Amino acid sequence: MDFKAVGKKIKELRKTSGLSQEDLAEGICTQAQISKIEKGDVYPYASTLYQISQKLGVDVNYFFDIGTTPRLDYFQEVFHQLQILRRSGKYEEMMDIVKAELDNPLFSQNNKNLQLLLWHKGIYLYEVKKDLSKSVDTLKEAIHLTHKKGKILLERELEIFLAMGAIYFKEDINKALEVFEEVKDHLQLLPHLNDFTIKTQHYYHITRVLTRLNRQEESNKYCEDGIKWCLHKDSLFLLGELHYQIGYNMELMNKPEEAVKFMKKAIIVFEIQQDTRHIQFIKNRIKELSALI
């Protein structure tokens, strides 16, 4: 554990928050102890580090990551850029970053960091190269870098499984359902979920699979649970898609009035997000369905 890296980050966050050492120490420890921690002379107990993290407004795991991963800020920036490109479907640009970082010791010599690159390479191999076999093999390789047999899947491993399921959705719908059911089992076993969007993604993916399998009632139930989850987390992420999915299910169930109601809700969310990719398509669907009412 790199005590100095952790101490340096605590000092940086403290100053950014406008706190003195005395302010940060209040209710936790002495000012002298904070000074020693920031200098890297001592490492705090886990309970002390937790209290410090709460006062500084960060997850306690952030400090553990800093202590074991050099240049964490750089890694986080790479992760953020890959996430943006992945979610926007800019796979060529995404792969450019992967290629640039594969020889970087920060990634090549750290399995957890290398996993990030292989995950996105696997997506690229399918979305651009259309190579299902290599894509799935690469995603499995990424998972095996950190997964211990017999243990529950960790959060990033779950995300990679979700990516695999999304690929199977286009190739083998029953295999996709199998993957998403496995993800559901592991989600239920996780004691805590730091990234709540993983659960949101699972709701979205499994609803689409069930719709494709003509199990609209089950799909709607997952959609409703997903919408409740989004609202509970005050998040718009995939909220529009979940409303649209119910609307689409209602259309398939010959309930055009209900379909229009949920599609209109989807448009409201997409307009708030300024997501123009879906709005016109849904408006056209509403127009066609309204003619049937």
Short mmCIF file of C-alpha atoms in Angstrom, two decimals:
data_model
loop_
_atom_site.label_atom_id
_atom_site.label_comp_id
_atom_site.label_asym_id
_atom_site.label_seq_id
_atom_site.Cartn_x
_atom_site.Cartn_y
_atom_site.Cartn_z
CA MET A 1 0.00 0.00 0.00
CA ASP A 2 1.43 3.37 -1.03
CA PHE A 3 0.83 5.46 2.10
CA LYS A 4 2.26 8.63 0.56
CA ALA A 5 -0.07 8.46 -2.46
CA VAL A 6 -3.08 8.09 -0.17
CA GLY A 7 -1.91 10.90 2.10
CA LYS A 8 -1.28 13.20 -0.84
CA LYS A 9 -4.79 12.62 -2.19
CA ILE A 10 -6.37 13.20 1.23
CA LYS A 11 -4.53 16.52 1.47
CA GLU A 12 -5.60 17.48 -2.05
CA LEU A 13 -9.26 16.65 -1.38
CA ARG A 14 -9.16 18.41 1.98
CA LYS A 15 -7.91 21.63 0.41
CA THR A 16 -10.40 21.37 -2.45
CA SER A 17 -13.16 21.06 0.16
CA GLY A 18 -11.86 24.15 1.97
CA LEU A 19 -11.09 22.26 5.16
CA SER A 20 -8.18 22.76 7.52
CA GLN A 21 -6.48 19.78 9.12
CA GLU A 22 -8.35 20.65 12.30
CA ASP A 23 -11.66 20.64 10.42
CA LEU A 24 -10.98 17.25 8.90
CA ALA A 25 -9.79 15.80 12.20
CA GLU A 26 -12.85 16.94 14.15
CA GLY A 27 -14.76 13.94 15.44
CA ILE A 28 -12.27 11.53 13.85
CA CYS A 29 -8.78 11.91 15.30
CA THR A 30 -6.25 14.59 16.21
CA GLN A 31 -4.90 17.28 13.88
CA ALA A 32 -1.43 15.81 14.42
CA GLN A 33 -2.67 12.43 13.20
CA ILE A 34 -4.12 13.99 10.03
CA SER A 35 -0.77 15.70 9.44
CA LYS A 36 1.06 12.37 9.72
CA ILE A 37 -1.45 10.66 7.41
CA GLU A 38 -1.08 13.37 4.76
CA LYS A 39 2.71 13.11 4.91
CA GLY A 40 2.51 9.34 4.50
CA ASP A 41 4.22 8.76 7.83
CA VAL A 42 1.38 6.57 9.07
CA TYR A 43 -1.57 4.79 7.51
CA PRO A 44 -4.96 5.18 9.21
CA TYR A 45 -7.10 2.35 10.50
CA ALA A 46 -9.82 1.31 8.07
CA SER A 47 -12.46 2.88 10.33
CA THR A 48 -10.55 6.18 10.38
CA LEU A 49 -10.11 6.12 6.61
CA TYR A 50 -13.84 5.50 6.23
CA GLN A 51 -14.68 8.54 8.37
CA ILE A 52 -12.21 10.67 6.41
CA SER A 53 -13.75 9.51 3.12
CA GLN A 54 -17.23 10.40 4.34
CA LYS A 55 -16.14 13.90 5.33
CA LEU A 56 -14.38 14.40 1.99
CA GLY A 57 -17.33 13.04 0.01
CA VAL A 58 -15.65 10.08 -1.68
CA ASP A 59 -16.06 6.31 -1.52
CA VAL A 60 -13.56 4.72 0.86
CA ASN A 61 -12.53 2.30 -1.91
CA TYR A 62 -11.09 5.29 -3.75
CA PHE A 63 -8.24 5.45 -1.25
CA PHE A 64 -7.59 1.71 -1.40
CA ASP A 65 -7.40 1.97 -5.19
CA ILE A 66 -4.95 4.86 -4.97
CA GLY A 67 -2.78 2.89 -2.59
CA THR A 68 -2.48 -0.05 -4.96
CA THR A 69 -2.76 1.58 -8.39
CA PRO A 70 -0.22 4.23 -9.38
CA ARG A 71 -1.50 7.14 -11.45
CA LEU A 72 -5.11 6.34 -10.56
CA ASP A 73 -6.30 9.68 -11.92
CA TYR A 74 -4.91 8.77 -15.34
CA PHE A 75 -6.58 5.36 -15.22
CA GLN A 76 -9.90 6.93 -14.23
CA GLU A 77 -9.66 9.32 -17.16
CA VAL A 78 -9.03 6.44 -19.59
CA PHE A 79 -11.98 4.57 -18.09
CA HIS A 80 -14.20 7.64 -18.43
CA GLN A 81 -13.25 8.20 -22.07
CA LEU A 82 -13.83 4.54 -22.96
CA GLN A 83 -17.20 4.61 -21.23
CA ILE A 84 -18.33 7.68 -23.17
CA LEU A 85 -17.24 6.22 -26.51
CA ARG A 86 -18.78 2.82 -25.73
CA ARG A 87 -22.15 4.26 -24.77
CA SER A 88 -22.21 6.53 -27.82
CA GLY A 89 -21.26 3.69 -30.18
CA LYS A 90 -17.98 5.26 -31.30
CA TYR A 91 -16.16 1.95 -31.41
CA GLU A 92 -13.32 2.93 -33.74
CA GLU A 93 -12.29 5.80 -31.47
CA MET A 94 -12.70 3.51 -28.48
CA MET A 95 -10.31 0.99 -30.01
CA ASP A 96 -7.76 3.72 -30.75
CA ILE A 97 -7.51 4.33 -27.00
CA VAL A 98 -7.26 0.60 -26.29
CA LYS A 99 -4.40 0.21 -28.78
CA ALA A 100 -2.60 3.23 -27.38
CA GLU A 101 -2.73 1.88 -23.82
CA LEU A 102 -2.01 -1.82 -24.37
CA ASP A 103 1.76 -1.22 -24.14
CA ASN A 104 1.42 1.12 -21.18
CA PRO A 105 2.85 -0.64 -18.07
CA LEU A 106 0.06 0.91 -16.03
CA PHE A 107 -2.27 -1.44 -17.92
CA SER A 108 -0.11 -4.28 -19.22
CA GLN A 109 1.36 -5.04 -15.79
CA ASN A 110 -1.88 -4.82 -13.83
CA ASN A 111 -4.59 -7.42 -14.48
CA LYS A 112 -7.40 -5.23 -13.20
CA ASN A 113 -6.40 -2.39 -15.51
CA LEU A 114 -5.70 -4.70 -18.44
CA GLN A 115 -9.18 -6.10 -17.99
CA LEU A 116 -10.62 -2.70 -18.87
CA LEU A 117 -8.84 -2.72 -22.23
CA LEU A 118 -9.77 -6.31 -23.11
CA TRP A 119 -13.40 -5.62 -22.23
CA HIS A 120 -13.58 -2.80 -24.76
CA LYS A 121 -11.51 -4.68 -27.31
CA GLY A 122 -14.03 -7.52 -27.12
CA ILE A 123 -16.88 -5.12 -27.85
CA TYR A 124 -14.95 -3.66 -30.79
CA LEU A 125 -14.28 -7.11 -32.26
CA TYR A 126 -18.00 -7.73 -32.51
CA GLU A 127 -19.40 -4.29 -33.30
CA VAL A 128 -16.82 -3.42 -35.95
CA LYS A 129 -15.11 -6.64 -37.02
CA LYS A 130 -18.29 -8.74 -36.66
CA ASP A 131 -16.25 -11.59 -35.20
CA LEU A 132 -18.49 -13.22 -32.60
CA SER A 133 -16.03 -15.94 -31.63
CA LYS A 134 -13.04 -13.65 -31.04
CA SER A 135 -15.25 -11.12 -29.30
CA VAL A 136 -16.64 -13.62 -26.80
CA ASP A 137 -13.20 -15.20 -26.25
CA THR A 138 -11.72 -11.77 -25.50
CA LEU A 139 -14.51 -10.89 -23.08
CA LYS A 140 -14.06 -14.23 -21.29
CA GLU A 141 -10.32 -13.61 -21.11
CA ALA A 142 -11.04 -10.23 -19.55
CA ILE A 143 -13.27 -11.79 -16.90
CA HIS A 144 -10.73 -14.50 -16.07
CA LEU A 145 -8.07 -11.88 -15.32
CA THR A 146 -9.74 -11.13 -12.00
CA HIS A 147 -12.48 -13.70 -11.40
CA LYS A 148 -11.83 -16.48 -8.94
CA LYS A 149 -13.67 -19.71 -9.64
CA GLY A 150 -16.54 -20.31 -7.26
CA LYS A 151 -16.72 -16.66 -6.19
CA ILE A 152 -19.46 -14.18 -7.03
CA LEU A 153 -18.79 -11.86 -9.94
CA LEU A 154 -17.39 -8.43 -9.09
CA GLU A 155 -18.96 -5.29 -10.50
CA ARG A 156 -16.74 -4.90 -13.54
CA GLU A 157 -16.99 -8.61 -14.25
CA LEU A 158 -20.76 -8.19 -14.23
CA GLU A 159 -20.48 -5.33 -16.72
CA ILE A 160 -18.41 -7.52 -19.02
CA PHE A 161 -21.03 -10.25 -18.73
CA LEU A 162 -23.67 -7.69 -19.66
CA ALA A 163 -21.63 -6.75 -22.73
CA MET A 164 -21.44 -10.42 -23.68
CA GLY A 165 -25.18 -10.81 -23.21
CA ALA A 166 -25.84 -7.76 -25.39
CA ILE A 167 -23.78 -9.37 -28.15
CA TYR A 168 -25.60 -12.69 -27.82
CA PHE A 169 -28.88 -10.75 -28.03
CA LYS A 170 -28.07 -10.19 -31.70
CA GLU A 171 -26.89 -13.74 -32.34
CA ASP A 172 -28.46 -16.26 -29.94
CA ILE A 173 -31.42 -15.02 -27.91
CA ASN A 174 -31.55 -18.05 -25.61
CA LYS A 175 -27.86 -17.72 -24.81
CA ALA A 176 -28.44 -14.04 -24.08
CA LEU A 177 -31.18 -14.92 -21.60
CA GLU A 178 -28.86 -17.45 -19.95
CA VAL A 179 -26.19 -14.77 -19.50
CA PHE A 180 -28.59 -12.20 -18.07
CA GLU A 181 -30.11 -14.75 -15.69
CA GLU A 182 -26.61 -15.49 -14.41
CA VAL A 183 -25.97 -11.78 -13.92
CA LYS A 184 -29.22 -11.52 -11.96
CA ASP A 185 -28.12 -14.32 -9.64
CA HIS A 186 -24.80 -12.62 -8.93
CA LEU A 187 -26.41 -9.21 -8.42
CA GLN A 188 -28.60 -10.71 -5.73
CA LEU A 189 -25.51 -12.07 -3.95
CA LEU A 190 -23.56 -8.81 -3.95
CA PRO A 191 -23.71 -7.24 -0.47
CA HIS A 192 -23.35 -3.75 -1.91
CA LEU A 193 -23.40 -2.20 -5.38
CA ASN A 194 -21.17 0.84 -5.85
CA ASP A 195 -22.21 1.42 -9.47
CA PHE A 196 -26.01 1.29 -9.47
CA THR A 197 -26.13 1.61 -13.28
CA ILE A 198 -25.06 -2.04 -13.56
CA LYS A 199 -28.43 -3.05 -12.16
CA THR A 200 -30.15 -0.54 -14.46
CA GLN A 201 -28.38 -2.06 -17.46
CA HIS A 202 -29.45 -5.53 -16.38
CA TYR A 203 -33.10 -4.49 -16.18
CA TYR A 204 -32.89 -2.97 -19.66
CA HIS A 205 -31.15 -5.91 -21.31
CA ILE A 206 -33.33 -8.64 -19.83
CA THR A 207 -36.53 -6.79 -20.77
CA ARG A 208 -35.45 -6.71 -24.41
CA VAL A 209 -34.66 -10.42 -24.38
CA LEU A 210 -38.03 -11.31 -22.87
CA THR A 211 -39.80 -9.15 -25.44
CA ARG A 212 -37.96 -10.92 -28.24
CA LEU A 213 -39.10 -14.24 -26.73
CA ASN A 214 -42.72 -13.02 -26.78
CA ARG A 215 -42.84 -12.87 -22.99
CA GLN A 216 -44.19 -9.34 -22.86
CA GLU A 217 -45.83 -9.59 -19.44
CA GLU A 218 -42.54 -10.65 -17.84
CA SER A 219 -40.71 -7.97 -19.77
CA ASN A 220 -43.09 -5.31 -18.47
CA LYS A 221 -42.54 -6.47 -14.90
CA TYR A 222 -38.78 -6.02 -15.27
CA CYS A 223 -39.36 -2.64 -16.91
CA GLU A 224 -41.51 -1.50 -14.01
CA ASP A 225 -38.89 -2.66 -11.52
CA GLY A 226 -36.21 -0.91 -13.56
CA ILE A 227 -38.17 2.35 -13.62
CA LYS A 228 -38.63 2.18 -9.85
CA TRP A 229 -34.89 1.57 -9.49
CA CYS A 230 -34.06 4.62 -11.66
CA LEU A 231 -36.43 6.82 -9.67
CA HIS A 232 -35.01 5.51 -6.40
CA LYS A 233 -31.54 6.49 -7.59
CA ASP A 234 -32.68 9.83 -9.07
CA SER A 235 -31.23 8.72 -12.40
CA LEU A 236 -32.35 9.24 -15.99
CA PHE A 237 -29.93 6.60 -17.27
CA LEU A 238 -31.99 4.16 -19.44
CA LEU A 239 -35.21 5.54 -17.93
CA GLY A 240 -36.47 6.58 -21.36
CA GLU A 241 -35.56 3.21 -22.86
CA LEU A 242 -37.45 1.35 -20.14
CA HIS A 243 -40.60 3.43 -20.71
CA TYR A 244 -40.33 2.85 -24.44
CA GLN A 245 -39.91 -0.89 -23.91
CA ILE A 246 -43.22 -1.04 -22.04
CA GLY A 247 -44.80 0.94 -24.86
CA TYR A 248 -43.39 -1.47 -27.42
CA ASN A 249 -44.65 -4.44 -25.41
CA MET A 250 -48.10 -2.87 -25.26
CA GLU A 251 -48.00 -2.42 -29.02
CA LEU A 252 -47.19 -6.11 -29.46
CA MET A 253 -50.04 -6.96 -27.09
CA ASN A 254 -52.45 -4.94 -29.26
CA LYS A 255 -52.93 -2.22 -26.66
CA PRO A 256 -52.19 0.90 -28.72
CA GLU A 257 -53.60 3.37 -26.19
CA GLU A 258 -51.32 2.04 -23.44
CA ALA A 259 -48.43 1.91 -25.89
CA VAL A 260 -48.82 5.59 -26.76
CA LYS A 261 -48.97 6.55 -23.07
CA PHE A 262 -45.62 4.98 -22.27
CA MET A 263 -43.96 6.13 -25.49
CA LYS A 264 -44.91 9.71 -24.66
CA LYS A 265 -43.27 9.30 -21.26
CA ALA A 266 -40.16 8.00 -23.01
CA ILE A 267 -40.05 11.11 -25.20
CA ILE A 268 -40.21 13.37 -22.14
CA VAL A 269 -37.13 11.65 -20.69
CA PHE A 270 -35.22 11.78 -23.97
CA GLU A 271 -36.04 15.47 -24.38
CA ILE A 272 -34.70 16.20 -20.89
CA GLN A 273 -31.53 14.31 -21.83
CA GLN A 274 -31.40 16.11 -25.19
CA ASP A 275 -31.11 12.68 -26.78
CA THR A 276 -32.24 13.22 -30.35
CA ARG A 277 -31.41 9.68 -31.49
CA HIS A 278 -34.73 8.25 -30.32
CA ILE A 279 -37.23 11.10 -30.31
CA GLN A 280 -38.24 11.24 -33.97
CA PHE A 281 -38.52 7.47 -34.27
CA ILE A 282 -40.83 7.30 -31.25
CA LYS A 283 -42.91 10.22 -32.49
CA ASN A 284 -43.47 8.35 -35.74
CA ARG A 285 -44.52 5.23 -33.81
CA ILE A 286 -46.95 7.29 -31.72
CA LYS A 287 -48.47 8.77 -34.87
CA GLU A 288 -49.02 5.32 -36.37
CA LEU A 289 -50.44 3.90 -33.15
CA SER A 290 -52.73 6.88 -32.56
CA ALA A 291 -54.42 6.12 -35.87
CA LEU A 292 -55.48 2.76 -34.39
CA ILE A 293 -57.09 4.19 -31.28
#
